[in-house]
GROMACS .gro file of C-alpha atoms in nm:
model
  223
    1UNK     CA    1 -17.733   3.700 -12.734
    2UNK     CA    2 -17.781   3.459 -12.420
    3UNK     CA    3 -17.682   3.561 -12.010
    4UNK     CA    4 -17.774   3.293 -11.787
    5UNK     CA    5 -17.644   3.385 -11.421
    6UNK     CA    6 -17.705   3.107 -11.143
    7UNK     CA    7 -17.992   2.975 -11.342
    8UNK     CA    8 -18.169   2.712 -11.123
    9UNK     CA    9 -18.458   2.473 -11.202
   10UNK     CA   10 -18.624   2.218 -10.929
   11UNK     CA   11 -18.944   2.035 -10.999
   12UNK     CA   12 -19.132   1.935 -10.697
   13UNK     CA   13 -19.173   1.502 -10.688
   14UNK     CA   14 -19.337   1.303 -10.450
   15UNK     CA   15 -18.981   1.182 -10.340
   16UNK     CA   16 -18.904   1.603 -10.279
   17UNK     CA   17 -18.713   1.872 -10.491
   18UNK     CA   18 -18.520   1.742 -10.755
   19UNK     CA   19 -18.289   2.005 -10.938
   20UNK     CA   20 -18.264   2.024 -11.333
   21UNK     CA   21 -18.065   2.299 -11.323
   22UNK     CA   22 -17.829   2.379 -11.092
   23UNK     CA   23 -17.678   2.769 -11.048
   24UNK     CA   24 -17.571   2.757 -11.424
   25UNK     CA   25 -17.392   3.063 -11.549
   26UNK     CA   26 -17.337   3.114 -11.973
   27UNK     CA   27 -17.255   3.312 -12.207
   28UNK     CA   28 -17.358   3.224 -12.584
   29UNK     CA   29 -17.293   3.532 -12.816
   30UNK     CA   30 -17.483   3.640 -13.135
   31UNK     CA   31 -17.422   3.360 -13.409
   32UNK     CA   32 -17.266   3.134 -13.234
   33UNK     CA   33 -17.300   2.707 -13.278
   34UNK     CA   34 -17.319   2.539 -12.965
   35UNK     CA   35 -17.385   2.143 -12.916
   36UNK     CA   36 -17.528   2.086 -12.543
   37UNK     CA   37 -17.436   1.674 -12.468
   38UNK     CA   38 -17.467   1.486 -12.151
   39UNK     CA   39 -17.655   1.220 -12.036
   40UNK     CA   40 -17.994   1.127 -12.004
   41UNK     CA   41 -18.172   1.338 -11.708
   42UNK     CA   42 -17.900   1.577 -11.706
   43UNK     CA   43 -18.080   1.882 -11.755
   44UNK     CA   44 -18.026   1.939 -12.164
   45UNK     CA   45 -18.377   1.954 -12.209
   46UNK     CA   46 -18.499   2.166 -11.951
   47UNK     CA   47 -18.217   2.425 -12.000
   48UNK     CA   48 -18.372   2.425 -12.436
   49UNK     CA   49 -18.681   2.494 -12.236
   50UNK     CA   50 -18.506   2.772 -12.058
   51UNK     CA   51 -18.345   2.916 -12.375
   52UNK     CA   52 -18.718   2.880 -12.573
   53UNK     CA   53 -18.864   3.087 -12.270
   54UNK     CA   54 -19.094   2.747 -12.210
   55UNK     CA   55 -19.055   2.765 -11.864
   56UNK     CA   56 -18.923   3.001 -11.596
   57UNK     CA   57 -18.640   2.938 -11.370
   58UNK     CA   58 -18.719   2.830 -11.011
   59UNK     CA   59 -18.434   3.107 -10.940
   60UNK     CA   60 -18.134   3.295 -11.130
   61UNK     CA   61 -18.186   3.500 -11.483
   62UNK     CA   62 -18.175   3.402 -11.837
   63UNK     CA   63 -18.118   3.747 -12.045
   64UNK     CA   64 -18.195   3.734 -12.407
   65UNK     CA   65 -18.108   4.067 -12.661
   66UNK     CA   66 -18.043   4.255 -12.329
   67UNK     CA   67 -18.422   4.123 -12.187
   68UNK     CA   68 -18.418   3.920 -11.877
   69UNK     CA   69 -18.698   3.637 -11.990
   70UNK     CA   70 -18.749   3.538 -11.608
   71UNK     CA   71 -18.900   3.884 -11.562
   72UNK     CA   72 -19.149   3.877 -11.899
   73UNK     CA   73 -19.534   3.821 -11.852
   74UNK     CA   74 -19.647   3.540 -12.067
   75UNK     CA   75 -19.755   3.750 -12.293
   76UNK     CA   76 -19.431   3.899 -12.391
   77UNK     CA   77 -19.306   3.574 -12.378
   78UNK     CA   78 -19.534   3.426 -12.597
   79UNK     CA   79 -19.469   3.706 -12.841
   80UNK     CA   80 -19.046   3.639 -12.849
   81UNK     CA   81 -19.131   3.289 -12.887
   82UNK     CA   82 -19.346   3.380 -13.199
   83UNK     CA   83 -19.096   3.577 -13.334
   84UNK     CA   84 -18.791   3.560 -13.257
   85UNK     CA   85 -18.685   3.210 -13.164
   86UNK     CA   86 -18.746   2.850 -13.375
   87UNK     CA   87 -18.782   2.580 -13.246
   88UNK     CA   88 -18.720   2.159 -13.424
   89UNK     CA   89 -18.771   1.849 -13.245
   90UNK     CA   90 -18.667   1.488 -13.270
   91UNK     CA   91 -19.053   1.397 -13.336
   92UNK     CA   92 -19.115   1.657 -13.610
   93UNK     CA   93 -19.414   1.727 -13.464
   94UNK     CA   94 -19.577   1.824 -13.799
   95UNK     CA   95 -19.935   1.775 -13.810
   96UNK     CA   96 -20.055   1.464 -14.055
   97UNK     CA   97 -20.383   1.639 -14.193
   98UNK     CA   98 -20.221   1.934 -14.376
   99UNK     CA   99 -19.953   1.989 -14.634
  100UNK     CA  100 -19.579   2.064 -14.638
  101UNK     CA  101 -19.676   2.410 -14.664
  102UNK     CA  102 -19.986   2.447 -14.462
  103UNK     CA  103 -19.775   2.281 -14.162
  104UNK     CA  104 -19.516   2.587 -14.265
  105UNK     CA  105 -19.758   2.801 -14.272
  106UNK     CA  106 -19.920   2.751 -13.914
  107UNK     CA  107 -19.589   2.878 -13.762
  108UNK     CA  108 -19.689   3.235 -13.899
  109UNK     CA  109 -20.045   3.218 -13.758
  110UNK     CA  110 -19.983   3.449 -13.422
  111UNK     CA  111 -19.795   3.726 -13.661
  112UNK     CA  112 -20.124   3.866 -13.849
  113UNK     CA  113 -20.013   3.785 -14.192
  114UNK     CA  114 -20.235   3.786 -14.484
  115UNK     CA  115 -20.346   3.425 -14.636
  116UNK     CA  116 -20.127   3.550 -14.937
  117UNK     CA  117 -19.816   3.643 -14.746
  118UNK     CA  118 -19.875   3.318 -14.535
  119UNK     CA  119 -19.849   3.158 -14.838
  120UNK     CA  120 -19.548   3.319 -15.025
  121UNK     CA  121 -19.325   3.255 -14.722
  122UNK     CA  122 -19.416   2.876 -14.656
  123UNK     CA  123 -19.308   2.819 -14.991
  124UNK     CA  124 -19.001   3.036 -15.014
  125UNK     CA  125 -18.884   2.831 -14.640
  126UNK     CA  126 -18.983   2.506 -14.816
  127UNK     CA  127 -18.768   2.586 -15.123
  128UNK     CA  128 -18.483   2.687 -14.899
  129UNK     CA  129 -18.461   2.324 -14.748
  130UNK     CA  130 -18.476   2.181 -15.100
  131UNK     CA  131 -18.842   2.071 -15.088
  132UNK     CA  132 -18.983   2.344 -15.352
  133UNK     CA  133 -19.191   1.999 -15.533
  134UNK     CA  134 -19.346   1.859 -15.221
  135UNK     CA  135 -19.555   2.179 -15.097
  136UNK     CA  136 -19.860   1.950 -15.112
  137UNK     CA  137 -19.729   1.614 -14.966
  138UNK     CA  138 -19.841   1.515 -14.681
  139UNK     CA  139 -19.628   1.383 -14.372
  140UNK     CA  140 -19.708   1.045 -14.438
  141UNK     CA  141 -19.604   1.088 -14.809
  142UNK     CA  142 -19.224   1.230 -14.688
  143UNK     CA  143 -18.959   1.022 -14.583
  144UNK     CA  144 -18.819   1.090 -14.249
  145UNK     CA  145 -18.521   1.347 -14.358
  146UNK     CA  146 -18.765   1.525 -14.534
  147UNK     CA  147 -19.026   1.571 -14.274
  148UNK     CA  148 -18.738   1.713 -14.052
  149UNK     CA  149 -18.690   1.966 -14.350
  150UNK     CA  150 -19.029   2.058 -14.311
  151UNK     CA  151 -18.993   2.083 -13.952
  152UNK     CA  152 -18.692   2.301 -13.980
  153UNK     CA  153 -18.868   2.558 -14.292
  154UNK     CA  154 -19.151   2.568 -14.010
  155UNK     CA  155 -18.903   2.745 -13.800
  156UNK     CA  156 -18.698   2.946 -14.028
  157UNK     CA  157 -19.011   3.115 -14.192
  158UNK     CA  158 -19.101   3.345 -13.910
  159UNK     CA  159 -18.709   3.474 -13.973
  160UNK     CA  160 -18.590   3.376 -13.621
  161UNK     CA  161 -18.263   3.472 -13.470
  162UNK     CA  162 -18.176   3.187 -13.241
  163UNK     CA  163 -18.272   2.845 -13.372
  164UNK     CA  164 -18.288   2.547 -13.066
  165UNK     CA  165 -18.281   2.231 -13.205
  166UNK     CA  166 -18.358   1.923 -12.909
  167UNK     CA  167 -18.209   1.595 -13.112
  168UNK     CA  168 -18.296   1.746 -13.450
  169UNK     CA  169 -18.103   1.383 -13.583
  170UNK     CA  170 -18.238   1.137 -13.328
  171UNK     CA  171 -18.478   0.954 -13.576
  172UNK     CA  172 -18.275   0.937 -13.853
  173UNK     CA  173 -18.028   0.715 -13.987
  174UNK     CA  174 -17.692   0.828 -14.019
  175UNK     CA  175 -17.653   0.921 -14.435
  176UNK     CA  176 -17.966   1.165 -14.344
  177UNK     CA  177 -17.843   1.257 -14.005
  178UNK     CA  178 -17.567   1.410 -14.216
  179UNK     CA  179 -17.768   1.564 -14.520
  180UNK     CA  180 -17.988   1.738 -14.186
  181UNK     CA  181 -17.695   1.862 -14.014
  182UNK     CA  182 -17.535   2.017 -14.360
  183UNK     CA  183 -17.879   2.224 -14.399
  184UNK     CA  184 -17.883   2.333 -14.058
  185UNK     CA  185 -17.469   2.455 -14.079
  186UNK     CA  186 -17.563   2.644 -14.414
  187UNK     CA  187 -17.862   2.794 -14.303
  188UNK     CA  188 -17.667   2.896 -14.028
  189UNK     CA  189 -17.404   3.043 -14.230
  190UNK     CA  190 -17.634   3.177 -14.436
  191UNK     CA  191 -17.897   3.325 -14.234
  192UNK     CA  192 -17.662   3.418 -13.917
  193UNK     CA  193 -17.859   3.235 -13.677
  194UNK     CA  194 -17.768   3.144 -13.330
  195UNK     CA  195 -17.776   2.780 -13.339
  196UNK     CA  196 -17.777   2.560 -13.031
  197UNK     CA  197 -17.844   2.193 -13.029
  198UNK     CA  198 -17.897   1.927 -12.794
  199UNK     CA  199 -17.750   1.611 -12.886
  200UNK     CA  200 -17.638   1.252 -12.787
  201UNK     CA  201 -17.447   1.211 -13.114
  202UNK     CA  202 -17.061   1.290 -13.094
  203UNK     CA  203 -17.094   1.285 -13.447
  204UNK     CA  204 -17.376   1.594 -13.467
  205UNK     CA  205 -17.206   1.763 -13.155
  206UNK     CA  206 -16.818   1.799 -13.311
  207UNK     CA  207 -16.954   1.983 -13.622
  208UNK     CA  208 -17.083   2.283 -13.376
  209UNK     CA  209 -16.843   2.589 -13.338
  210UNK     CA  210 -16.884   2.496 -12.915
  211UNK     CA  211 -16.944   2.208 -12.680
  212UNK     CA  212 -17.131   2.232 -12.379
  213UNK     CA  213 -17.163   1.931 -12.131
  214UNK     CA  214 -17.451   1.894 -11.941
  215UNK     CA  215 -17.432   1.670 -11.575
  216UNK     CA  216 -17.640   1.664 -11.282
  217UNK     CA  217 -17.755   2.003 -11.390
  218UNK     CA  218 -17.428   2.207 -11.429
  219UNK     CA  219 -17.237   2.276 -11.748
  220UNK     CA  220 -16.918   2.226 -11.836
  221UNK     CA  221 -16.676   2.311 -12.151
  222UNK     CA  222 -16.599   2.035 -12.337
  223UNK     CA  223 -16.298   2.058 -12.575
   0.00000   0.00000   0.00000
């Protein structure tokens, strides 16, 4: 699924170069779990961002279904990003004006659906995370598990195959850190996703299949 070969990543600072990234080489095959941990500044978040194709690589490759990302115009990019990659956040990032399902439903915008298709899948992903009777709640009307539900049918209704999750679990206490992190191992079970998650939880990071370790920009197994 994944190739990363001596994958670097500098911002430029007023203080000089920093590196986020730092030659990192990986392998993450087709359906595989992987937890990313390490502390914060480490580089977790801007390798997500490398994985997403958010952001090129200062130098190095990152290969994904046998295409090399770093080589895409943004238009390509924009189109894999659309299709064939989710993405949940700590925040949720649903928007508070519009309904489970029209926040669903806004994921599918760049594919050309029709307004009845739109429709039929939002609620389909919403029923698949258990939330088939709140299709017209708003996010202030959910609690915070089940906006992160809503978050993660957002991604899953465009039919992804690699699902990057950056502290999907961070805002929530730990009996619905636990309900979360059962939906996302079924649906990944289920759907044969590529799931990889960025974590500071122990807890979240020993249910994945692999553990990465993220320090001063280079990875490390973790057993």
């Amino acid at each position: 699924m994944y190739e990363l070969s001596e994958l670097t990543k500098k911002y430029e600072t007023k203080r000089g170069p920093i590196s986020a990234l730092n030659k990192v080489s990986l392998s993450i095959p087709t359906g595989q779990m992987v937890a990313i941990q390490g502390p914060t500044g480490g580089g977790k978040s801007t390798l997500l961002q490398m994985l997403g194709a958010l952001e090129r690589p200062t130098s190095g490759t990152v290969t994904l279904g046998g295409e090399e990302l770093s080589a895409m115009p943004d238009s390509r990019l924009a189109e894999i990003r659309a299709r064939t990659i989710g993405f949940v956040f700590q925040g949720f990032n649903l928007i508070p004006t519009l309904t489970a399902q029209e926040n669903v439903e806004t994921a599918l915008a760049p594919l050309g659906l029709s307004n009845s298709d739109r429709r039929l899948r939002a609620r389909a992903a919403l029923e698949k995370v258990g939330l088939g009777e709140r299709l017209t709640h708003h996010p202030a009307e959910l609690s915070g598990g089940q906006q992160q539900r809503v978050a993660i049918a957002r991604a899953l209704v465009k039919e992804p195959k690699v699902l990057l999750a950056d502290e999907p679990t961070g805002n929530l206490d730990e009996q619905t850190r636990d309900e979360i992190m059962e939906l996302l191992e079924g649906l990944w079970r289920d759907e044969g996703l590529t799931l990889i998650i960025v974590t500071h939880d122990s807890a979240v990071a020993k249910r994945a299949e692999r553990r990465l370790h993220l320090k001063h920009g280079s990875v490390t197994e973790k057993k």
